[in-house]
Amino acid sequence: RQKEGMVDPVYELLPTHAPSGLAMVTSDLFPNWKGNLLAGGLRSERIRRLVIQDYEVIHEEELLLRTIGRIRDVREEPNGHIYVLNDISNGALYRIEPRN
């Protein structure tokens, strides 16, 4: 898993995640997630929320685990909401909103 002359990853998404889409949460709509990374997963059919502190992942949470299928992309839009696109034949777009 290592090779001379190459830098090892800081963090690995294991088991295999097949990442597709990565968004950093900057919105004030999600104050508890601000600064976190959201990594969509094709094979894993989930979003992984990664809490980073001092360049190190200190917490990981799984979201939407096998509920909407393969995650094709995850993005935070200017309005502050988070949108998730899945990979089914007709495709579906989901909006994540904060709980009140």
PDB file of N, CA and C in Angstrom:
ATOM      1  N   ARG A   1       0.809  -1.194   0.000  1.00  0.00           N
ATOM      2  CA  ARG A   1       0.000   0.000   0.000  1.00  0.00           C
ATOM      3  C   ARG A   1       0.853   1.258   0.000  1.00  0.00           C
ATOM      4  N   GLN A   2       2.148   1.107   0.137  1.00  0.00           N
ATOM      5  CA  GLN A   2       3.043   2.249   0.121  1.00  0.00           C
ATOM      6  C   GLN A   2       4.041   2.089  -1.016  1.00  0.00           C
ATOM      7  N   LYS A   3       4.530   3.209  -1.485  1.00  0.00           N
ATOM      8  CA  LYS A   3       5.517   3.162  -2.557  1.00  0.00           C
ATOM      9  C   LYS A   3       6.535   4.262  -2.327  1.00  0.00           C
ATOM     10  N   GLU A   4       7.769   3.906  -2.510  1.00  0.00           N
ATOM     11  CA  GLU A   4       8.844   4.871  -2.329  1.00  0.00           C
ATOM     12  C   GLU A   4       8.625   6.077  -3.238  1.00  0.00           C
ATOM     13  N   GLY A   5       8.821   7.251  -2.673  1.00  0.00           N
ATOM     14  CA  GLY A   5       8.660   8.478  -3.433  1.00  0.00           C
ATOM     15  C   GLY A   5       7.241   9.027  -3.443  1.00  0.00           C
ATOM     16  N   MET A   6       6.305   8.291  -2.865  1.00  0.00           N
ATOM     17  CA  MET A   6       4.912   8.758  -2.817  1.00  0.00           C
ATOM     18  C   MET A   6       4.537   9.088  -1.375  1.00  0.00           C
ATOM     19  N   VAL A   7       3.670  10.064  -1.224  1.00  0.00           N
ATOM     20  CA  VAL A   7       3.211  10.475   0.093  1.00  0.00           C
ATOM     21  C   VAL A   7       1.950   9.682   0.439  1.00  0.00           C
ATOM     22  N   ASP A   8       1.922   9.108   1.633  1.00  0.00           N
ATOM     23  CA  ASP A   8       0.743   8.362   2.075  1.00  0.00           C
ATOM     24  C   ASP A   8      -0.425   9.312   2.304  1.00  0.00           C
ATOM     25  N   PRO A   9      -1.645   8.844   2.115  1.00  0.00           N
ATOM     26  CA  PRO A   9      -2.807   9.696   2.373  1.00  0.00           C
ATOM     27  C   PRO A   9      -2.916  10.050   3.855  1.00  0.00           C
ATOM     28  N   VAL A  10      -3.501  11.190   4.108  1.00  0.00           N
ATOM     29  CA  VAL A  10      -3.726  11.609   5.487  1.00  0.00           C
ATOM     30  C   VAL A  10      -4.856  10.791   6.097  1.00  0.00           C
ATOM     31  N   TYR A  11      -5.839  10.428   5.271  1.00  0.00           N
ATOM     32  CA  TYR A  11      -7.004   9.687   5.751  1.00  0.00           C
ATOM     33  C   TYR A  11      -7.535   8.831   4.615  1.00  0.00           C
ATOM     34  N   GLU A  12      -7.985   7.629   4.924  1.00  0.00           N
ATOM     35  CA  GLU A  12      -8.571   6.745   3.921  1.00  0.00           C
ATOM     36  C   GLU A  12     -10.020   6.465   4.276  1.00  0.00           C
ATOM     37  N   LEU A  13     -10.872   6.489   3.273  1.00  0.00           N
ATOM     38  CA  LEU A  13     -12.271   6.125   3.458  1.00  0.00           C
ATOM     39  C   LEU A  13     -12.387   4.619   3.274  1.00  0.00           C
ATOM     40  N   LEU A  14     -12.404   3.906   4.368  1.00  0.00           N
ATOM     41  CA  LEU A  14     -12.482   2.445   4.344  1.00  0.00           C
ATOM     42  C   LEU A  14     -13.721   1.989   5.093  1.00  0.00           C
ATOM     43  N   PRO A  15     -14.387   0.925   4.684  1.00  0.00           N
ATOM     44  CA  PRO A  15     -14.089   0.151   3.485  1.00  0.00           C
ATOM     45  C   PRO A  15     -14.291   0.997   2.230  1.00  0.00           C
ATOM     46  N   THR A  16     -13.967   0.424   1.086  1.00  0.00           N
ATOM     47  CA  THR A  16     -13.993   1.161  -0.167  1.00  0.00           C
ATOM     48  C   THR A  16     -15.265   1.986  -0.293  1.00  0.00           C
ATOM     49  N   HIS A  17     -15.073   3.238  -0.590  1.00  0.00           N
ATOM     50  CA  HIS A  17     -16.168   4.203  -0.623  1.00  0.00           C
ATOM     51  C   HIS A  17     -16.549   4.570  -2.060  1.00  0.00           C
ATOM     52  N   ALA A  18     -15.608   4.484  -2.998  1.00  0.00           N
ATOM     53  CA  ALA A  18     -15.799   4.944  -4.377  1.00  0.00           C
ATOM     54  C   ALA A  18     -16.334   6.376  -4.370  1.00  0.00           C
ATOM     55  N   PRO A  19     -15.510   7.328  -3.906  1.00  0.00           N
ATOM     56  CA  PRO A  19     -15.985   8.703  -3.739  1.00  0.00           C
ATOM     57  C   PRO A  19     -16.423   9.349  -5.038  1.00  0.00           C
ATOM     58  N   SER A  20     -17.456  10.160  -4.913  1.00  0.00           N
ATOM     59  CA  SER A  20     -17.955  10.931  -6.056  1.00  0.00           C
ATOM     60  C   SER A  20     -18.638  12.169  -5.516  1.00  0.00           C
ATOM     61  N   GLY A  21     -17.951  13.236  -5.544  1.00  0.00           N
ATOM     62  CA  GLY A  21     -18.485  14.483  -5.023  1.00  0.00           C
ATOM     63  C   GLY A  21     -17.945  14.740  -3.632  1.00  0.00           C
ATOM     64  N   LEU A  22     -17.479  15.946  -3.430  1.00  0.00           N
ATOM     65  CA  LEU A  22     -16.939  16.345  -2.134  1.00  0.00           C
ATOM     66  C   LEU A  22     -17.296  17.802  -1.924  1.00  0.00           C
ATOM     67  N   ALA A  23     -17.917  18.094  -0.805  1.00  0.00           N
ATOM     68  CA  ALA A  23     -18.311  19.469  -0.520  1.00  0.00           C
ATOM     69  C   ALA A  23     -17.890  19.838   0.894  1.00  0.00           C
ATOM     70  N   MET A  24     -17.433  21.073   1.045  1.00  0.00           N
ATOM     71  CA  MET A  24     -17.166  21.589   2.378  1.00  0.00           C
ATOM     72  C   MET A  24     -18.361  22.428   2.798  1.00  0.00           C
ATOM     73  N   VAL A  25     -18.850  22.196   3.998  1.00  0.00           N
ATOM     74  CA  VAL A  25     -20.003  22.944   4.503  1.00  0.00           C
ATOM     75  C   VAL A  25     -19.522  24.293   5.014  1.00  0.00           C
ATOM     76  N   THR A  26     -20.071  25.356   4.424  1.00  0.00           N
ATOM     77  CA  THR A  26     -19.728  26.719   4.834  1.00  0.00           C
ATOM     78  C   THR A  26     -20.958  27.492   5.293  1.00  0.00           C
ATOM     79  N   SER A  27     -22.127  26.920   5.086  1.00  0.00           N
ATOM     80  CA  SER A  27     -23.394  27.596   5.335  1.00  0.00           C
ATOM     81  C   SER A  27     -23.698  27.750   6.822  1.00  0.00           C
ATOM     82  N   ASP A  28     -24.286  28.886   7.154  1.00  0.00           N
ATOM     83  CA  ASP A  28     -24.764  29.116   8.518  1.00  0.00           C
ATOM     84  C   ASP A  28     -26.020  28.303   8.819  1.00  0.00           C
ATOM     85  N   LEU A  29     -26.633  27.704   7.775  1.00  0.00           N
ATOM     86  CA  LEU A  29     -27.807  26.850   7.995  1.00  0.00           C
ATOM     87  C   LEU A  29     -27.445  25.580   8.756  1.00  0.00           C
ATOM     88  N   PHE A  30     -26.191  25.189   8.683  1.00  0.00           N
ATOM     89  CA  PHE A  30     -25.716  23.963   9.327  1.00  0.00           C
ATOM     90  C   PHE A  30     -24.559  24.298  10.270  1.00  0.00           C
ATOM     91  N   PRO A  31     -24.823  25.022  11.362  1.00  0.00           N
ATOM     92  CA  PRO A  31     -23.722  25.471  12.221  1.00  0.00           C
ATOM     93  C   PRO A  31     -22.897  24.323  12.810  1.00  0.00           C
ATOM     94  N   ASN A  32     -23.516  23.200  13.105  1.00  0.00           N
ATOM     95  CA  ASN A  32     -22.780  22.068  13.675  1.00  0.00           C
ATOM     96  C   ASN A  32     -21.935  21.337  12.635  1.00  0.00           C
ATOM     97  N   TRP A  33     -22.187  21.587  11.367  1.00  0.00           N
ATOM     98  CA  TRP A  33     -21.429  20.939  10.290  1.00  0.00           C
ATOM     99  C   TRP A  33     -20.434  21.889   9.636  1.00  0.00           C
ATOM    100  N   LYS A  34     -20.440  23.137  10.025  1.00  0.00           N
ATOM    101  CA  LYS A  34     -19.603  24.134   9.368  1.00  0.00           C
ATOM    102  C   LYS A  34     -18.135  23.708   9.413  1.00  0.00           C
ATOM    103  N   GLY A  35     -17.489  23.731   8.249  1.00  0.00           N
ATOM    104  CA  GLY A  35     -16.101  23.324   8.130  1.00  0.00           C
ATOM    105  C   GLY A  35     -15.912  21.831   7.900  1.00  0.00           C
ATOM    106  N   ASN A  36     -17.008  21.059   7.947  1.00  0.00           N
ATOM    107  CA  ASN A  36     -16.929  19.618   7.708  1.00  0.00           C
ATOM    108  C   ASN A  36     -16.930  19.323   6.220  1.00  0.00           C
ATOM    109  N   LEU A  37     -16.390  18.165   5.854  1.00  0.00           N
ATOM    110  CA  LEU A  37     -16.451  17.697   4.475  1.00  0.00           C
ATOM    111  C   LEU A  37     -17.564  16.674   4.339  1.00  0.00           C
ATOM    112  N   LEU A  38     -18.295  16.727   3.221  1.00  0.00           N
ATOM    113  CA  LEU A  38     -19.309  15.730   2.892  1.00  0.00           C
ATOM    114  C   LEU A  38     -18.827  15.003   1.645  1.00  0.00           C
ATOM    115  N   ALA A  39     -18.569  13.706   1.795  1.00  0.00           N
ATOM    116  CA  ALA A  39     -18.045  12.900   0.692  1.00  0.00           C
ATOM    117  C   ALA A  39     -19.108  11.925   0.230  1.00  0.00           C
ATOM    118  N   GLY A  40     -19.596  12.111  -0.996  1.00  0.00           N
ATOM    119  CA  GLY A  40     -20.567  11.188  -1.571  1.00  0.00           C
ATOM    120  C   GLY A  40     -19.887   9.889  -1.958  1.00  0.00           C
ATOM    121  N   GLY A  41     -20.645   8.798  -1.921  1.00  0.00           N
ATOM    122  CA  GLY A  41     -20.080   7.503  -2.267  1.00  0.00           C
ATOM    123  C   GLY A  41     -20.958   6.710  -3.220  1.00  0.00           C
ATOM    124  N   LEU A  42     -20.370   6.288  -4.319  1.00  0.00           N
ATOM    125  CA  LEU A  42     -21.096   5.448  -5.273  1.00  0.00           C
ATOM    126  C   LEU A  42     -21.264   4.036  -4.714  1.00  0.00           C
ATOM    127  N   ARG A  43     -20.170   3.357  -4.485  1.00  0.00           N
ATOM    128  CA  ARG A  43     -20.240   1.968  -4.031  1.00  0.00           C
ATOM    129  C   ARG A  43     -20.847   1.857  -2.642  1.00  0.00           C
ATOM    130  N   SER A  44     -20.504   2.785  -1.778  1.00  0.00           N
ATOM    131  CA  SER A  44     -20.962   2.701  -0.392  1.00  0.00           C
ATOM    132  C   SER A  44     -22.396   3.185  -0.197  1.00  0.00           C
ATOM    133  N   GLU A  45     -22.950   3.868  -1.199  1.00  0.00           N
ATOM    134  CA  GLU A  45     -24.323   4.387  -1.137  1.00  0.00           C
ATOM    135  C   GLU A  45     -24.574   5.172   0.146  1.00  0.00           C
ATOM    136  N   ARG A  46     -23.707   6.127   0.395  1.00  0.00           N
ATOM    137  CA  ARG A  46     -23.839   6.955   1.588  1.00  0.00           C
ATOM    138  C   ARG A  46     -23.045   8.241   1.401  1.00  0.00           C
ATOM    139  N   ILE A  47     -23.286   9.159   2.312  1.00  0.00           N
ATOM    140  CA  ILE A  47     -22.447  10.345   2.434  1.00  0.00           C
ATOM    141  C   ILE A  47     -21.683  10.185   3.738  1.00  0.00           C
ATOM    142  N   ARG A  48     -20.413  10.473   3.676  1.00  0.00           N
ATOM    143  CA  ARG A  48     -19.617  10.469   4.900  1.00  0.00           C
ATOM    144  C   ARG A  48     -19.321  11.909   5.278  1.00  0.00           C
ATOM    145  N   ARG A  49     -19.711  12.262   6.508  1.00  0.00           N
ATOM    146  CA  ARG A  49     -19.412  13.600   7.041  1.00  0.00           C
ATOM    147  C   ARG A  49     -18.134  13.486   7.850  1.00  0.00           C
ATOM    148  N   LEU A  50     -17.125  14.242   7.448  1.00  0.00           N
ATOM    149  CA  LEU A  50     -15.827  14.187   8.095  1.00  0.00           C
ATOM    150  C   LEU A  50     -15.572  15.483   8.852  1.00  0.00           C
ATOM    151  N   VAL A  51     -15.313  15.341  10.142  1.00  0.00           N
ATOM    152  CA  VAL A  51     -14.980  16.486  10.983  1.00  0.00           C
ATOM    153  C   VAL A  51     -13.458  16.577  11.028  1.00  0.00           C
ATOM    154  N   ILE A  52     -12.944  17.730  10.629  1.00  0.00           N
ATOM    155  CA  ILE A  52     -11.503  17.905  10.534  1.00  0.00           C
ATOM    156  C   ILE A  52     -11.053  18.967  11.528  1.00  0.00           C
ATOM    157  N   GLN A  53      -9.988  18.632  12.229  1.00  0.00           N
ATOM    158  CA  GLN A  53      -9.398  19.576  13.176  1.00  0.00           C
ATOM    159  C   GLN A  53      -7.885  19.455  13.074  1.00  0.00           C
ATOM    160  N   ASP A  54      -7.219  20.572  12.895  1.00  0.00           N
ATOM    161  CA  ASP A  54      -5.758  20.583  12.762  1.00  0.00           C
ATOM    162  C   ASP A  54      -5.283  19.597  11.696  1.00  0.00           C
ATOM    163  N   TYR A  55      -5.940  19.616  10.538  1.00  0.00           N
ATOM    164  CA  TYR A  55      -5.588  18.790   9.386  1.00  0.00           C
ATOM    165  C   TYR A  55      -5.737  17.287   9.649  1.00  0.00           C
ATOM    166  N   GLU A  56      -6.576  16.932  10.587  1.00  0.00           N
ATOM    167  CA  GLU A  56      -6.775  15.523  10.932  1.00  0.00           C
ATOM    168  C   GLU A  56      -8.269  15.236  11.069  1.00  0.00           C
ATOM    169  N   VAL A  57      -8.707  14.103  10.539  1.00  0.00           N
ATOM    170  CA  VAL A  57     -10.103  13.697  10.698  1.00  0.00           C
ATOM    171  C   VAL A  57     -10.270  13.170  12.117  1.00  0.00           C
ATOM    172  N   ILE A  58     -11.137  13.851  12.889  1.00  0.00           N
ATOM    173  CA  ILE A  58     -11.335  13.447  14.281  1.00  0.00           C
ATOM    174  C   ILE A  58     -12.675  12.746  14.507  1.00  0.00           C
ATOM    175  N   HIS A  59     -13.556  12.807  13.497  1.00  0.00           N
ATOM    176  CA  HIS A  59     -14.860  12.150  13.621  1.00  0.00           C
ATOM    177  C   HIS A  59     -15.408  11.886  12.221  1.00  0.00           C
ATOM    178  N   GLU A  60     -16.102  10.771  12.086  1.00  0.00           N
ATOM    179  CA  GLU A  60     -16.751  10.429  10.821  1.00  0.00           C
ATOM    180  C   GLU A  60     -18.166   9.954  11.120  1.00  0.00           C
ATOM    181  N   GLU A  61     -19.123  10.426  10.318  1.00  0.00           N
ATOM    182  CA  GLU A  61     -20.525  10.022  10.467  1.00  0.00           C
ATOM    183  C   GLU A  61     -21.059   9.618   9.104  1.00  0.00           C
ATOM    184  N   GLU A  62     -21.871   8.567   9.072  1.00  0.00           N
ATOM    185  CA  GLU A  62     -22.495   8.137   7.822  1.00  0.00           C
ATOM    186  C   GLU A  62     -23.894   8.732   7.725  1.00  0.00           C
ATOM    187  N   LEU A  63     -24.216   9.292   6.559  1.00  0.00           N
ATOM    188  CA  LEU A  63     -25.524   9.889   6.305  1.00  0.00           C
ATOM    189  C   LEU A  63     -26.159   9.192   5.113  1.00  0.00           C
ATOM    190  N   LEU A  64     -27.460   9.067   5.126  1.00  0.00           N
ATOM    191  CA  LEU A  64     -28.238   8.489   4.021  1.00  0.00           C
ATOM    192  C   LEU A  64     -27.761   7.090   3.636  1.00  0.00           C
ATOM    193  N   LEU A  65     -27.332   6.319   4.597  1.00  0.00           N
ATOM    194  CA  LEU A  65     -26.786   4.988   4.347  1.00  0.00           C
ATOM    195  C   LEU A  65     -27.804   4.110   3.625  1.00  0.00           C
ATOM    196  N   ARG A  66     -27.499   3.768   2.371  1.00  0.00           N
ATOM    197  CA  ARG A  66     -28.321   2.902   1.513  1.00  0.00           C
ATOM    198  C   ARG A  66     -29.809   3.288   1.507  1.00  0.00           C
ATOM    199  N   THR A  67     -30.082   4.590   1.510  1.00  0.00           N
ATOM    200  CA  THR A  67     -31.479   5.035   1.476  1.00  0.00           C
ATOM    201  C   THR A  67     -31.890   5.612   0.124  1.00  0.00           C
ATOM    202  N   ILE A  68     -30.942   6.212  -0.621  1.00  0.00           N
ATOM    203  CA  ILE A  68     -31.302   6.817  -1.914  1.00  0.00           C
ATOM    204  C   ILE A  68     -30.480   6.245  -3.065  1.00  0.00           C
ATOM    205  N   GLY A  69     -29.701   5.215  -2.812  1.00  0.00           N
ATOM    206  CA  GLY A  69     -28.892   4.607  -3.861  1.00  0.00           C
ATOM    207  C   GLY A  69     -27.499   5.207  -3.924  1.00  0.00           C
ATOM    208  N   ARG A  70     -26.860   4.973  -5.060  1.00  0.00           N
ATOM    209  CA  ARG A  70     -25.494   5.445  -5.267  1.00  0.00           C
ATOM    210  C   ARG A  70     -25.464   6.974  -5.346  1.00  0.00           C
ATOM    211  N   ILE A  71     -24.610   7.581  -4.564  1.00  0.00           N
ATOM    212  CA  ILE A  71     -24.502   9.040  -4.537  1.00  0.00           C
ATOM    213  C   ILE A  71     -23.557   9.476  -5.659  1.00  0.00           C
ATOM    214  N   ARG A  72     -24.077  10.243  -6.600  1.00  0.00           N
ATOM    215  CA  ARG A  72     -23.285  10.722  -7.730  1.00  0.00           C
ATOM    216  C   ARG A  72     -22.563  12.023  -7.391  1.00  0.00           C
ATOM    217  N   ASP A  73     -23.209  12.913  -6.642  1.00  0.00           N
ATOM    218  CA  ASP A  73     -22.581  14.196  -6.322  1.00  0.00           C
ATOM    219  C   ASP A  73     -23.232  14.783  -5.083  1.00  0.00           C
ATOM    220  N   VAL A  74     -22.474  15.605  -4.381  1.00  0.00           N
ATOM    221  CA  VAL A  74     -22.981  16.346  -3.219  1.00  0.00           C
ATOM    222  C   VAL A  74     -22.385  17.751  -3.300  1.00  0.00           C
ATOM    223  N   ARG A  75     -23.264  18.752  -3.154  1.00  0.00           N
ATOM    224  CA  ARG A  75     -22.828  20.146  -3.294  1.00  0.00           C
ATOM    225  C   ARG A  75     -23.580  21.042  -2.325  1.00  0.00           C
ATOM    226  N   GLU A  76     -22.892  22.076  -1.891  1.00  0.00           N
ATOM    227  CA  GLU A  76     -23.558  23.131  -1.131  1.00  0.00           C
ATOM    228  C   GLU A  76     -23.809  24.281  -2.099  1.00  0.00           C
ATOM    229  N   GLU A  77     -25.036  24.709  -2.195  1.00  0.00           N
ATOM    230  CA  GLU A  77     -25.397  25.773  -3.119  1.00  0.00           C
ATOM    231  C   GLU A  77     -25.329  27.127  -2.410  1.00  0.00           C
ATOM    232  N   PRO A  78     -25.301  28.222  -3.173  1.00  0.00           N
ATOM    233  CA  PRO A  78     -25.207  29.554  -2.568  1.00  0.00           C
ATOM    234  C   PRO A  78     -26.309  29.854  -1.557  1.00  0.00           C
ATOM    235  N   ASN A  79     -27.478  29.204  -1.708  1.00  0.00           N
ATOM    236  CA  ASN A  79     -28.560  29.448  -0.748  1.00  0.00           C
ATOM    237  C   ASN A  79     -28.302  28.767   0.589  1.00  0.00           C
ATOM    238  N   GLY A  80     -27.226  27.959   0.678  1.00  0.00           N
ATOM    239  CA  GLY A  80     -26.864  27.312   1.930  1.00  0.00           C
ATOM    240  C   GLY A  80     -27.355  25.892   2.079  1.00  0.00           C
ATOM    241  N   HIS A  81     -28.297  25.475   1.225  1.00  0.00           N
ATOM    242  CA  HIS A  81     -28.769  24.094   1.303  1.00  0.00           C
ATOM    243  C   HIS A  81     -27.770  23.156   0.646  1.00  0.00           C
ATOM    244  N   ILE A  82     -27.851  21.903   1.046  1.00  0.00           N
ATOM    245  CA  ILE A  82     -26.981  20.883   0.486  1.00  0.00           C
ATOM    246  C   ILE A  82     -27.811  20.022  -0.445  1.00  0.00           C
ATOM    247  N   TYR A  83     -27.315  19.814  -1.651  1.00  0.00           N
ATOM    248  CA  TYR A  83     -28.015  19.024  -2.654  1.00  0.00           C
ATOM    249  C   TYR A  83     -27.235  17.743  -2.937  1.00  0.00           C
ATOM    250  N   VAL A  84     -27.990  16.666  -3.119  1.00  0.00           N
ATOM    251  CA  VAL A  84     -27.407  15.360  -3.374  1.00  0.00           C
ATOM    252  C   VAL A  84     -28.058  14.787  -4.622  1.00  0.00           C
ATOM    253  N   LEU A  85     -27.243  14.317  -5.551  1.00  0.00           N
ATOM    254  CA  LEU A  85     -27.715  13.697  -6.784  1.00  0.00           C
ATOM    255  C   LEU A  85     -27.386  12.212  -6.720  1.00  0.00           C
ATOM    256  N   ASN A  86     -28.388  11.381  -6.988  1.00  0.00           N
ATOM    257  CA  ASN A  86     -28.102   9.936  -6.985  1.00  0.00           C
ATOM    258  C   ASN A  86     -27.874   9.436  -8.405  1.00  0.00           C
ATOM    259  N   ASP A  87     -27.639   8.135  -8.529  1.00  0.00           N
ATOM    260  CA  ASP A  87     -27.167   7.545  -9.778  1.00  0.00           C
ATOM    261  C   ASP A  87     -28.173   6.563 -10.393  1.00  0.00           C
ATOM    262  N   ILE A  88     -29.459   6.704 -10.060  1.00  0.00           N
ATOM    263  CA  ILE A  88     -30.435   5.794 -10.651  1.00  0.00           C
ATOM    264  C   ILE A  88     -30.735   6.221 -12.082  1.00  0.00           C
ATOM    265  N   SER A  89     -31.359   5.344 -12.866  1.00  0.00           N
ATOM    266  CA  SER A  89     -31.549   5.620 -14.291  1.00  0.00           C
ATOM    267  C   SER A  89     -32.331   6.909 -14.554  1.00  0.00           C
ATOM    268  N   ASN A  90     -33.366   7.188 -13.795  1.00  0.00           N
ATOM    269  CA  ASN A  90     -34.125   8.427 -13.963  1.00  0.00           C
ATOM    270  C   ASN A  90     -33.487   9.590 -13.218  1.00  0.00           C
ATOM    271  N   GLY A  91     -32.607   9.280 -12.288  1.00  0.00           N
ATOM    272  CA  GLY A  91     -31.934  10.304 -11.494  1.00  0.00           C
ATOM    273  C   GLY A  91     -32.871  10.997 -10.534  1.00  0.00           C
ATOM    274  N   ALA A  92     -32.357  11.407  -9.422  1.00  0.00           N
ATOM    275  CA  ALA A  92     -33.142  12.146  -8.440  1.00  0.00           C
ATOM    276  C   ALA A  92     -32.217  13.132  -7.737  1.00  0.00           C
ATOM    277  N   LEU A  93     -32.759  14.282  -7.434  1.00  0.00           N
ATOM    278  CA  LEU A  93     -32.036  15.329  -6.749  1.00  0.00           C
ATOM    279  C   LEU A  93     -32.704  15.556  -5.398  1.00  0.00           C
ATOM    280  N   TYR A  94     -31.918  15.525  -4.330  1.00  0.00           N
ATOM    281  CA  TYR A  94     -32.439  15.682  -2.978  1.00  0.00           C
ATOM    282  C   TYR A  94     -31.830  16.936  -2.369  1.00  0.00           C
ATOM    283  N   ARG A  95     -32.620  17.600  -1.532  1.00  0.00           N
ATOM    284  CA  ARG A  95     -32.120  18.757  -0.796  1.00  0.00           C
ATOM    285  C   ARG A  95     -32.099  18.415   0.679  1.00  0.00           C
ATOM    286  N   ILE A  96     -30.966  18.630   1.301  1.00  0.00           N
ATOM    287  CA  ILE A  96     -30.844  18.411   2.740  1.00  0.00           C
ATOM    288  C   ILE A  96     -31.082  19.746   3.420  1.00  0.00           C
ATOM    289  N   GLU A  97     -31.990  19.741   4.372  1.00  0.00           N
ATOM    290  CA  GLU A  97     -32.302  20.947   5.121  1.00  0.00           C
ATOM    291  C   GLU A  97     -32.051  20.690   6.598  1.00  0.00           C
ATOM    292  N   PRO A  98     -31.708  21.734   7.338  1.00  0.00           N
ATOM    293  CA  PRO A  98     -31.492  21.544   8.772  1.00  0.00           C
ATOM    294  C   PRO A  98     -32.804  21.275   9.496  1.00  0.00           C
ATOM    295  N   ARG A  99     -32.701  20.536  10.577  1.00  0.00           N
ATOM    296  CA  ARG A  99     -33.884  20.327  11.426  1.00  0.00           C
ATOM    297  C   ARG A  99     -34.163  21.574  12.201  1.00  0.00           C
ATOM    298  N   ASN A 100     -35.414  21.848  12.429  1.00  0.00           N
ATOM    299  CA  ASN A 100     -35.788  23.012  13.260  1.00  0.00           C
ATOM    300  C   ASN A 100     -35.912  22.606  14.695  1.00  0.00           C
TER     301      ASN A 100
END
